[in-house]
PDB file of N, CA, C and O and ligand atoms in Angstrom:
ATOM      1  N   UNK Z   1    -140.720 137.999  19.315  1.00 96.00           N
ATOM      2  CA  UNK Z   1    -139.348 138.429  19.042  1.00 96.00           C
ATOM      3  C   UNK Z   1    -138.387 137.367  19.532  1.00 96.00           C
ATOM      4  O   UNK Z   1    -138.731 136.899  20.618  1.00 96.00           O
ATOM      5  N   UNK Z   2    -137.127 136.792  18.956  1.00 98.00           N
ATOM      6  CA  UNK Z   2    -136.244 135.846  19.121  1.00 98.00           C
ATOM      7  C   UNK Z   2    -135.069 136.831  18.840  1.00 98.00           C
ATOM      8  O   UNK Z   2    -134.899 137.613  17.905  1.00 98.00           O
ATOM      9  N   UNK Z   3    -134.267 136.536  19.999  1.00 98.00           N
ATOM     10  CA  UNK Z   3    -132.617 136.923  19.824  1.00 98.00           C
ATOM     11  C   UNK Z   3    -131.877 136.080  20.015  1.00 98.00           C
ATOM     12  O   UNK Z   3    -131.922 135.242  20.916  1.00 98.00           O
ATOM     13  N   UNK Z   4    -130.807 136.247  18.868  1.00 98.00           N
ATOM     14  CA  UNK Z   4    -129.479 134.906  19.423  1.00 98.00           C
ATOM     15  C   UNK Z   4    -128.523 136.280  19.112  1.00 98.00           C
ATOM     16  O   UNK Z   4    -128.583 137.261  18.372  1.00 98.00           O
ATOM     17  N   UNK Z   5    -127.570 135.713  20.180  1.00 98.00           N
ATOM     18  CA  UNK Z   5    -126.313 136.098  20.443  1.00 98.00           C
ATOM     19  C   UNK Z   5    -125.118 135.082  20.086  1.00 98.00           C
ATOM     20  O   UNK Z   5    -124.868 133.986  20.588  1.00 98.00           O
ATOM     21  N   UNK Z   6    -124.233 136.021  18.721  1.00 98.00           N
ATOM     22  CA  UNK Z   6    -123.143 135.170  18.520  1.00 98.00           C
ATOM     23  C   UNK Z   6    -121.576 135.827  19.633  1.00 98.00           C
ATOM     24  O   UNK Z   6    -120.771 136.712  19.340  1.00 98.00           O
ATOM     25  N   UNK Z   7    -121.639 135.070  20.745  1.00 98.00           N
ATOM     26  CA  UNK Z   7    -120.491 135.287  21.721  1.00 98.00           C
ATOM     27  C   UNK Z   7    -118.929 135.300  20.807  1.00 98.00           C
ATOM     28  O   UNK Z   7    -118.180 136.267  20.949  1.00 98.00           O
ATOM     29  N   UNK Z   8    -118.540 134.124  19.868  1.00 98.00           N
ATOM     30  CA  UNK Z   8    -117.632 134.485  18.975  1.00 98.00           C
ATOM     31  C   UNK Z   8    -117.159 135.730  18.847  1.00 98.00           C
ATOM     32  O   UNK Z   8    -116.014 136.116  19.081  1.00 98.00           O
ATOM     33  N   UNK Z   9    -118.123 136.377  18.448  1.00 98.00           N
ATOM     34  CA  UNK Z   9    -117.911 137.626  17.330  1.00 98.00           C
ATOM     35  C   UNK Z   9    -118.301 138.435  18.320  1.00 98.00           C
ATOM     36  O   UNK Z   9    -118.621 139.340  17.550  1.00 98.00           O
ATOM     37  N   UNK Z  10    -118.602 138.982  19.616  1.00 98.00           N
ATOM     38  CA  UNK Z  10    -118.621 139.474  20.715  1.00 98.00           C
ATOM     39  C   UNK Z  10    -117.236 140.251  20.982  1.00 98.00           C
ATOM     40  O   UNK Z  10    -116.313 139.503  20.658  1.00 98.00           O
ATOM     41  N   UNK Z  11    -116.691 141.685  21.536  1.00 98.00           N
ATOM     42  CA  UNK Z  11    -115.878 141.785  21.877  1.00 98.00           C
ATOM     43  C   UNK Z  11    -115.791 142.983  22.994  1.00 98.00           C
ATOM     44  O   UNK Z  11    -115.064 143.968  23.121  1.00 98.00           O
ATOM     45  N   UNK Z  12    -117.073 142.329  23.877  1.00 98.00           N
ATOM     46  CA  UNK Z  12    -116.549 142.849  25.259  1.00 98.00           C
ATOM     47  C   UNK Z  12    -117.077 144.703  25.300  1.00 98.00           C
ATOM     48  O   UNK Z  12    -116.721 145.480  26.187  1.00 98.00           O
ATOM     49  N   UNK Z  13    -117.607 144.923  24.601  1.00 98.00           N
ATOM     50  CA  UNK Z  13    -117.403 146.528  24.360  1.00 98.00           C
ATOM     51  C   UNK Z  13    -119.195 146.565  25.497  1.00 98.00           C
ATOM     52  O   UNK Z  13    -119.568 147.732  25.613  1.00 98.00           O
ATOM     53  N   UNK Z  14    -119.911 145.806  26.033  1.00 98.00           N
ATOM     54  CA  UNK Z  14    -120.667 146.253  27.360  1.00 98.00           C
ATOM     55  C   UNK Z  14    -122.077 147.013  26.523  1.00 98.00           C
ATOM     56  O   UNK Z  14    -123.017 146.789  27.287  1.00 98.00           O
ATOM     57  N   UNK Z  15    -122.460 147.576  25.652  1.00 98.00           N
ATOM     58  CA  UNK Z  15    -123.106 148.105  24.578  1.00 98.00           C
ATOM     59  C   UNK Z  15    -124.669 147.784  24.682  1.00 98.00           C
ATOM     60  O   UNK Z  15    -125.622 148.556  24.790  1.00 98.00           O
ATOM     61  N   UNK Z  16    -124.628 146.749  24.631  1.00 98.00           N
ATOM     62  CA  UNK Z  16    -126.149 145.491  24.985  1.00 98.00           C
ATOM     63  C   UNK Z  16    -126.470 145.736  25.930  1.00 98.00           C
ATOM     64  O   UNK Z  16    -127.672 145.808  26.188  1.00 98.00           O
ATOM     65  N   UNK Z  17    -125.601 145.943  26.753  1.00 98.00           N
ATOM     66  CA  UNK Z  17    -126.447 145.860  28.374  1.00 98.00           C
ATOM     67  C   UNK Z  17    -126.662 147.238  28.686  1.00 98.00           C
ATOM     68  O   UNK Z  17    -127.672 147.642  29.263  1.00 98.00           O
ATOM     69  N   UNK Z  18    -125.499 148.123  28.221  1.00 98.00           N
ATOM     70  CA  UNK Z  18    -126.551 149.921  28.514  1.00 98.00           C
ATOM     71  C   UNK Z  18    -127.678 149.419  27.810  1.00 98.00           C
ATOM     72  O   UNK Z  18    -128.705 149.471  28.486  1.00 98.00           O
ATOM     73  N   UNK Z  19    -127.792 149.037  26.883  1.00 98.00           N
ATOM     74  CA  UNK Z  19    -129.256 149.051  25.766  1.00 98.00           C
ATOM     75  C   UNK Z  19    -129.961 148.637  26.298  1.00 98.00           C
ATOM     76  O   UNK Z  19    -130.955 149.304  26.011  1.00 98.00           O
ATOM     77  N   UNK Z  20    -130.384 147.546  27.316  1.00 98.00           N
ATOM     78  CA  UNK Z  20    -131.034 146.128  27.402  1.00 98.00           C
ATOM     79  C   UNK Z  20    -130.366 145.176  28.484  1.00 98.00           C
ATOM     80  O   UNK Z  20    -129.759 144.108  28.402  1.00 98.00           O
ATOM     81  N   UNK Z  21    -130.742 146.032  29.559  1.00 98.00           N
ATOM     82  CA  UNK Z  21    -129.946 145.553  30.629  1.00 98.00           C
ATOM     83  C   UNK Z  21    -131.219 143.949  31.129  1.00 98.00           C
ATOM     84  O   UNK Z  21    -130.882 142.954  31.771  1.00 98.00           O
ATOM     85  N   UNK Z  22    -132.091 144.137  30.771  1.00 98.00           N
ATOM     86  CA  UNK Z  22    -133.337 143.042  31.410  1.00 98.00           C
ATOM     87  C   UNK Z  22    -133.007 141.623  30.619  1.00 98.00           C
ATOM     88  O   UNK Z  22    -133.278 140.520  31.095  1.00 98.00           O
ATOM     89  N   UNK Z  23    -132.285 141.864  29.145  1.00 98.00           N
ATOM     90  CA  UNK Z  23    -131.921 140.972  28.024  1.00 98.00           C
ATOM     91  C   UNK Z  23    -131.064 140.794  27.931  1.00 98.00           C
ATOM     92  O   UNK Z  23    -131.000 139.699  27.373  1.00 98.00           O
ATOM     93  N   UNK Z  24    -129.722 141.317  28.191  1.00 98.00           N
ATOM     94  CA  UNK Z  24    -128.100 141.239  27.854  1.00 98.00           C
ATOM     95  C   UNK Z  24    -127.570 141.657  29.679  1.00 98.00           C
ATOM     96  O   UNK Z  24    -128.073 142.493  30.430  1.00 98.00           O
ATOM     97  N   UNK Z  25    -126.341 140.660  29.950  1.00 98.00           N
ATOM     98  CA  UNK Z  25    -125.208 140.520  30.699  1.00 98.00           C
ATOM     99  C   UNK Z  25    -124.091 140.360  30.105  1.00 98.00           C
ATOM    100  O   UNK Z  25    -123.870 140.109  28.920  1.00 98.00           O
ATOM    101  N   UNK Z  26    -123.320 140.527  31.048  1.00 98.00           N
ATOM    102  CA  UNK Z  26    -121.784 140.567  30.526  1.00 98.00           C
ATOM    103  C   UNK Z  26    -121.065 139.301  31.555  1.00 98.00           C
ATOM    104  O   UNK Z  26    -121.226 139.395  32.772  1.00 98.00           O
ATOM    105  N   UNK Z  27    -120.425 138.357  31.085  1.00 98.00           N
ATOM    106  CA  UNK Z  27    -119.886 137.298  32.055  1.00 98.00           C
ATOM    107  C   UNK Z  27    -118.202 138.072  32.469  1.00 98.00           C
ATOM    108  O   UNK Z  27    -117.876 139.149  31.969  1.00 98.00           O
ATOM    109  N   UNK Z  28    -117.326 137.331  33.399  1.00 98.00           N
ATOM    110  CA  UNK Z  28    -116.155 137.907  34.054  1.00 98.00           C
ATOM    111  C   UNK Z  28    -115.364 138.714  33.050  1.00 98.00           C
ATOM    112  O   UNK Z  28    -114.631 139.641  33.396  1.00 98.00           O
ATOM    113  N   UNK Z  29    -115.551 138.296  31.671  1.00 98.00           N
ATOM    114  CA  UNK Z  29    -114.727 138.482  30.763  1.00 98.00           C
ATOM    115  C   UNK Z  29    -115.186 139.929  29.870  1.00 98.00           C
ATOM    116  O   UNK Z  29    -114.496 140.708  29.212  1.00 98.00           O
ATOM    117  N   UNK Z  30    -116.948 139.897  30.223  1.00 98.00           N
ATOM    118  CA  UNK Z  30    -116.972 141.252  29.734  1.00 98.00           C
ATOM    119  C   UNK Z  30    -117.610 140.402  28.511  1.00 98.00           C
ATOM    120  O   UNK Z  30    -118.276 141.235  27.897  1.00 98.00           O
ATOM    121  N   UNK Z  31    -117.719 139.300  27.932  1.00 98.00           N
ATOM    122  CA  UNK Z  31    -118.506 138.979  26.732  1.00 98.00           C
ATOM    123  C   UNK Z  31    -120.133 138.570  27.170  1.00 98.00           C
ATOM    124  O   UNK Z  31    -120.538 137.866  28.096  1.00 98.00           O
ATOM    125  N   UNK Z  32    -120.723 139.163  26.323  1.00 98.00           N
ATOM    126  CA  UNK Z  32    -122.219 139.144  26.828  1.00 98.00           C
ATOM    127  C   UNK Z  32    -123.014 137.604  26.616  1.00 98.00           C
ATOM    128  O   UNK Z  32    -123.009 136.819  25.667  1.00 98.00           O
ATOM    129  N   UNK Z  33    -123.499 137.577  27.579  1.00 98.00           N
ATOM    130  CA  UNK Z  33    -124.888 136.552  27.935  1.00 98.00           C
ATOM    131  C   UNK Z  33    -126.307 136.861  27.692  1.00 98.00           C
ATOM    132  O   UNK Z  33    -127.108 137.531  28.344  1.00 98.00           O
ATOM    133  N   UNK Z  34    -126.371 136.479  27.052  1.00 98.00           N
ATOM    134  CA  UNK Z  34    -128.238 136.412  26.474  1.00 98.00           C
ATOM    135  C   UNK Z  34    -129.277 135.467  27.930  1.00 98.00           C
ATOM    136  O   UNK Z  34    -129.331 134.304  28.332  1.00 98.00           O
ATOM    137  N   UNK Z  35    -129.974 136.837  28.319  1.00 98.00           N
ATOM    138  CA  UNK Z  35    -130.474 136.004  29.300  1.00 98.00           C
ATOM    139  C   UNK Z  35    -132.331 135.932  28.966  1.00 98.00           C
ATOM    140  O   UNK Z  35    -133.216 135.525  29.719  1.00 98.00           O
ATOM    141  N   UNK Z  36    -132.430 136.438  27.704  1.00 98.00           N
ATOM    142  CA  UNK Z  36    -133.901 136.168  27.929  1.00 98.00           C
ATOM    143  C   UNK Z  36    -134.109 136.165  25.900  1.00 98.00           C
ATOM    144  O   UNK Z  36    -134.440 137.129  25.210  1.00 98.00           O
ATOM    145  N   UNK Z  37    -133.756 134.656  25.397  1.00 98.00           N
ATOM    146  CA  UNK Z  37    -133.855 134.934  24.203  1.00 98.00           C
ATOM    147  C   UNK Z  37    -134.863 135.078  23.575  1.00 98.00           C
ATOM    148  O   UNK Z  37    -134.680 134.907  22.370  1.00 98.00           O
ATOM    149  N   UNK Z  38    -136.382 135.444  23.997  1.00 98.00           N
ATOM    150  CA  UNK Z  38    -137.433 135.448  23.443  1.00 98.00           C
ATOM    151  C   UNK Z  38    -138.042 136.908  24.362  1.00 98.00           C
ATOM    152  O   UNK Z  38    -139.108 136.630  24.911  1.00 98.00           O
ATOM    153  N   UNK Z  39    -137.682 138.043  24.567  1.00 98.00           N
ATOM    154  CA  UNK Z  39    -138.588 139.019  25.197  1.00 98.00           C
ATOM    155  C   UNK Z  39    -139.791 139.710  24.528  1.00 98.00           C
ATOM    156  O   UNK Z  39    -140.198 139.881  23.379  1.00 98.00           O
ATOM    157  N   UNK Z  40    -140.209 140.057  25.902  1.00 97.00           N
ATOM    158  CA  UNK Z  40    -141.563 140.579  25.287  1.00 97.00           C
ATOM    159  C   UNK Z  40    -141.402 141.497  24.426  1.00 97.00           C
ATOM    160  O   UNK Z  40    -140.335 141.802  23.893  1.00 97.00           O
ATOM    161  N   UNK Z  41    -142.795 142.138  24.191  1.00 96.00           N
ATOM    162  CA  UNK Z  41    -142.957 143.271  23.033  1.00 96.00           C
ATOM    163  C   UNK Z  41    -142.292 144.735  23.489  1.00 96.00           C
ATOM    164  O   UNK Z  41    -141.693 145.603  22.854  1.00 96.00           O
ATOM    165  N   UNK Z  42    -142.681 144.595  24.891  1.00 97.00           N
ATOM    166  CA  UNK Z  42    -142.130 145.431  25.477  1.00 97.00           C
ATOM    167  C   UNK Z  42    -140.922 146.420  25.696  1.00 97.00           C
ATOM    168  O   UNK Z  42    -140.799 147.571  26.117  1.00 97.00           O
ATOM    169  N   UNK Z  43    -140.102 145.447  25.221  1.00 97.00           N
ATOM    170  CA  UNK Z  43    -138.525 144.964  25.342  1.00 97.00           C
ATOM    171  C   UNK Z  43    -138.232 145.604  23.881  1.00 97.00           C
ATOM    172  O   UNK Z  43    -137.263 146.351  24.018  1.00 97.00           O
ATOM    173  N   UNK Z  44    -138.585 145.609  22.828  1.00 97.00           N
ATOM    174  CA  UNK Z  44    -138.436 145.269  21.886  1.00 97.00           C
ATOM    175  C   UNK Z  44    -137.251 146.448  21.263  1.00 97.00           C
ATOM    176  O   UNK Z  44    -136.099 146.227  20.888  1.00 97.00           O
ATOM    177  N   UNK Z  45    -138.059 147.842  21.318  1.00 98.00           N
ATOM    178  CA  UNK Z  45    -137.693 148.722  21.635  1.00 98.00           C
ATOM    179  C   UNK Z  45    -135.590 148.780  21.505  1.00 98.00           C
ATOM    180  O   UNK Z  45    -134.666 149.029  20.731  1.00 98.00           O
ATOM    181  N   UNK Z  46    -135.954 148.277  23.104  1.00 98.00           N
ATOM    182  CA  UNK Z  46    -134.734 148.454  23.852  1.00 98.00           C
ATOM    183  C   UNK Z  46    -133.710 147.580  22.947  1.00 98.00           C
ATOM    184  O   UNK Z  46    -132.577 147.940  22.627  1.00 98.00           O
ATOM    185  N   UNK Z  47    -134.259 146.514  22.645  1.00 98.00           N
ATOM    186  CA  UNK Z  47    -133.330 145.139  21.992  1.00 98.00           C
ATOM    187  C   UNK Z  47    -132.692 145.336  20.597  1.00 98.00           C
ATOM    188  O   UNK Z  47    -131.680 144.846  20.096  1.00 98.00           O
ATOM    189  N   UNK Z  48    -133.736 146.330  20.071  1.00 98.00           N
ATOM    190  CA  UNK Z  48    -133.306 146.900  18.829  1.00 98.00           C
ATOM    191  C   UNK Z  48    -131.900 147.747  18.647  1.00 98.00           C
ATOM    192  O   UNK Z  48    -130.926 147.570  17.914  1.00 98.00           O
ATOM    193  N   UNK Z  49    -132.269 148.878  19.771  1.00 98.00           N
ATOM    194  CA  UNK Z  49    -131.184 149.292  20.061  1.00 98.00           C
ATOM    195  C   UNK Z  49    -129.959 148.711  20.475  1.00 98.00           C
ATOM    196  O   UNK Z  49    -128.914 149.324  20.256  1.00 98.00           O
ATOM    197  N   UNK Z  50    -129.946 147.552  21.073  1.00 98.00           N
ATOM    198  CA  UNK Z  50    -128.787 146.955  21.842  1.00 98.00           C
ATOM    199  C   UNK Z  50    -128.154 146.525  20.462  1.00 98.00           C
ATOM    200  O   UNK Z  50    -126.941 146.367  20.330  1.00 98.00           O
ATOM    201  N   UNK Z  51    -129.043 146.352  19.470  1.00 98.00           N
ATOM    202  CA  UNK Z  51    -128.589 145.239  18.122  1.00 98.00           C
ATOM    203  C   UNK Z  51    -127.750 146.159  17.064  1.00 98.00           C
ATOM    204  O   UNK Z  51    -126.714 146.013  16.416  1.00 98.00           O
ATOM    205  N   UNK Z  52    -128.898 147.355  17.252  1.00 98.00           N
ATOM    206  CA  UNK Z  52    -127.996 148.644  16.372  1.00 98.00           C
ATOM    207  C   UNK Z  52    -126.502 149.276  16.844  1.00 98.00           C
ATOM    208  O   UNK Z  52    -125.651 149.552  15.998  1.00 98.00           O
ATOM    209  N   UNK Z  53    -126.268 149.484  18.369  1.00 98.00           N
ATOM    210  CA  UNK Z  53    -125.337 149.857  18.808  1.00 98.00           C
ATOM    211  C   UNK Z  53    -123.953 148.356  18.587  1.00 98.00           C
ATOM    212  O   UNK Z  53    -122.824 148.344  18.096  1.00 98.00           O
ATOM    213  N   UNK Z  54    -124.579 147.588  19.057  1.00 98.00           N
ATOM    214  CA  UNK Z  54    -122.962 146.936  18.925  1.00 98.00           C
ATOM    215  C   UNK Z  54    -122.285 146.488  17.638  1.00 98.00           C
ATOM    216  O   UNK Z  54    -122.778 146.236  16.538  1.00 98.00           O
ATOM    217  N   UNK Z  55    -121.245 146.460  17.989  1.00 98.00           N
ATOM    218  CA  UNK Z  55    -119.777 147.097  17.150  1.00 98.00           C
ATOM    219  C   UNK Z  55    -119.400 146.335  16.602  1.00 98.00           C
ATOM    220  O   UNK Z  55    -118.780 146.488  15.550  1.00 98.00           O
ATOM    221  N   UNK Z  56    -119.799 144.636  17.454  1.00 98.00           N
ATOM    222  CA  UNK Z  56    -119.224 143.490  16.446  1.00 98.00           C
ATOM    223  C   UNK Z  56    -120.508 142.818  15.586  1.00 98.00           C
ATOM    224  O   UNK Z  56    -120.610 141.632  15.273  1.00 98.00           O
ATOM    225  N   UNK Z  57    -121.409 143.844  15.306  1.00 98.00           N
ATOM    226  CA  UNK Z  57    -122.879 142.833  15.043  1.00 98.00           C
ATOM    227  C   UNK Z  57    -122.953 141.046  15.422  1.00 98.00           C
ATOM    228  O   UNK Z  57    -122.806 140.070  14.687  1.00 98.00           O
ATOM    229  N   UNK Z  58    -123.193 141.142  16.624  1.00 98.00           N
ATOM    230  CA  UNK Z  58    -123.172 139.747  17.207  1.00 98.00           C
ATOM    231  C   UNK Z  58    -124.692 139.571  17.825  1.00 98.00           C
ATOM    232  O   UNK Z  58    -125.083 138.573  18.430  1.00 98.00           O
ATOM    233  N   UNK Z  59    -125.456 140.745  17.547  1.00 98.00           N
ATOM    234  CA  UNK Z  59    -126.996 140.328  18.124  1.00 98.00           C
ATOM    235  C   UNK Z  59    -127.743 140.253  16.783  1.00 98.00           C
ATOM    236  O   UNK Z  59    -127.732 141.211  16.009  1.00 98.00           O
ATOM    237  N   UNK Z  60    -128.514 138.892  16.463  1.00 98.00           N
ATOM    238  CA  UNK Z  60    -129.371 138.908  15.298  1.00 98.00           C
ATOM    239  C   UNK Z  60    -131.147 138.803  16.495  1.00 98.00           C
ATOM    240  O   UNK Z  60    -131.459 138.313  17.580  1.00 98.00           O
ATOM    241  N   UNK Z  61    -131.821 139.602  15.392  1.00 98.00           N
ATOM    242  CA  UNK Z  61    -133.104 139.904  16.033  1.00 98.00           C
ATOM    243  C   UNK Z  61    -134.087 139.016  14.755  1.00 98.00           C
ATOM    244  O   UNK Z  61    -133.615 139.068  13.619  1.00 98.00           O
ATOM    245  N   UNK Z  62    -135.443 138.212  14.950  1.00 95.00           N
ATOM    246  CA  UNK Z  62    -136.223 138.195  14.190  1.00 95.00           C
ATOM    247  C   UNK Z  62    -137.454 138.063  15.076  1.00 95.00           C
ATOM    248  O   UNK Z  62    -137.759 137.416  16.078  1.00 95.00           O
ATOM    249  N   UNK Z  63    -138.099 139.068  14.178  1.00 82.00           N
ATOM    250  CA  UNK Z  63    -139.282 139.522  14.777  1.00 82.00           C
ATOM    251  C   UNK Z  63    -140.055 138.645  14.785  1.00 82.00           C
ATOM    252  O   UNK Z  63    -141.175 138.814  15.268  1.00 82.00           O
TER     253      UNK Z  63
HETATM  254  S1  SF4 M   1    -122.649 145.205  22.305  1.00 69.18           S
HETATM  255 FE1  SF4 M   1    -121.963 143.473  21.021  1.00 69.18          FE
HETATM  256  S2  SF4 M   1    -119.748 143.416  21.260  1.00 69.18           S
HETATM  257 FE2  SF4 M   1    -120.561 144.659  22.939  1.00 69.18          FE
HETATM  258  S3  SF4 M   1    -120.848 143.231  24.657  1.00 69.18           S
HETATM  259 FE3  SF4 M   1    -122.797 143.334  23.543  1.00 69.18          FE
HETATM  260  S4  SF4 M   1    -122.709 141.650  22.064  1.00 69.18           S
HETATM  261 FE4  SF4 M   1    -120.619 142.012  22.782  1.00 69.18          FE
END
C-alpha cells in the first residue's frame, strides 16, 4: 500500500488522524503530515477510512 498526501488541497479539518493516527499528523497549522507513506497491511483498513472521510480528498491510496 502507498499513500501520498496532497497538503495543498488539505484544509485542516484533523479527519486522517481520528482515522489513522499511526499514518497521519497534523503540523501547528492543523494541515496533515504523512508520516508513514507505505504502511502495512495492517493499517490498511484504517487508511482507507482516513481517505474516505476527508473533505478535501487530499489522500490518494494505491494498493
Ligand atoms: S482529513 Fe483531509 S483535509 Fe482533513 S487534515 Fe486530513 S488530509 Fe487534511
Amino acid at each position: 500500500m502507498k499513500v501520498t498526501l496532497d497538503q495543498d488541497k488539505c484544509v485542516a479539518s484533523g479527519q486522517c488522524v481520528v482515522a489513522a493516527d499511526h499514518v497521519f499528523d497534523q503540523d501547528d497549522d492543523g494541515i496533515a503530515v504523512l508520516l508513514d507513506p507505505a504502511p502495512s497491511p495492517a493499517r490498511a483498513d484504517d487508511v482507507h477510512q482516513a481517505a474516505a472521510v476527508c473533505p478535501a480528498l487530499a489522500i490518494r491510496i494505491e494498493d
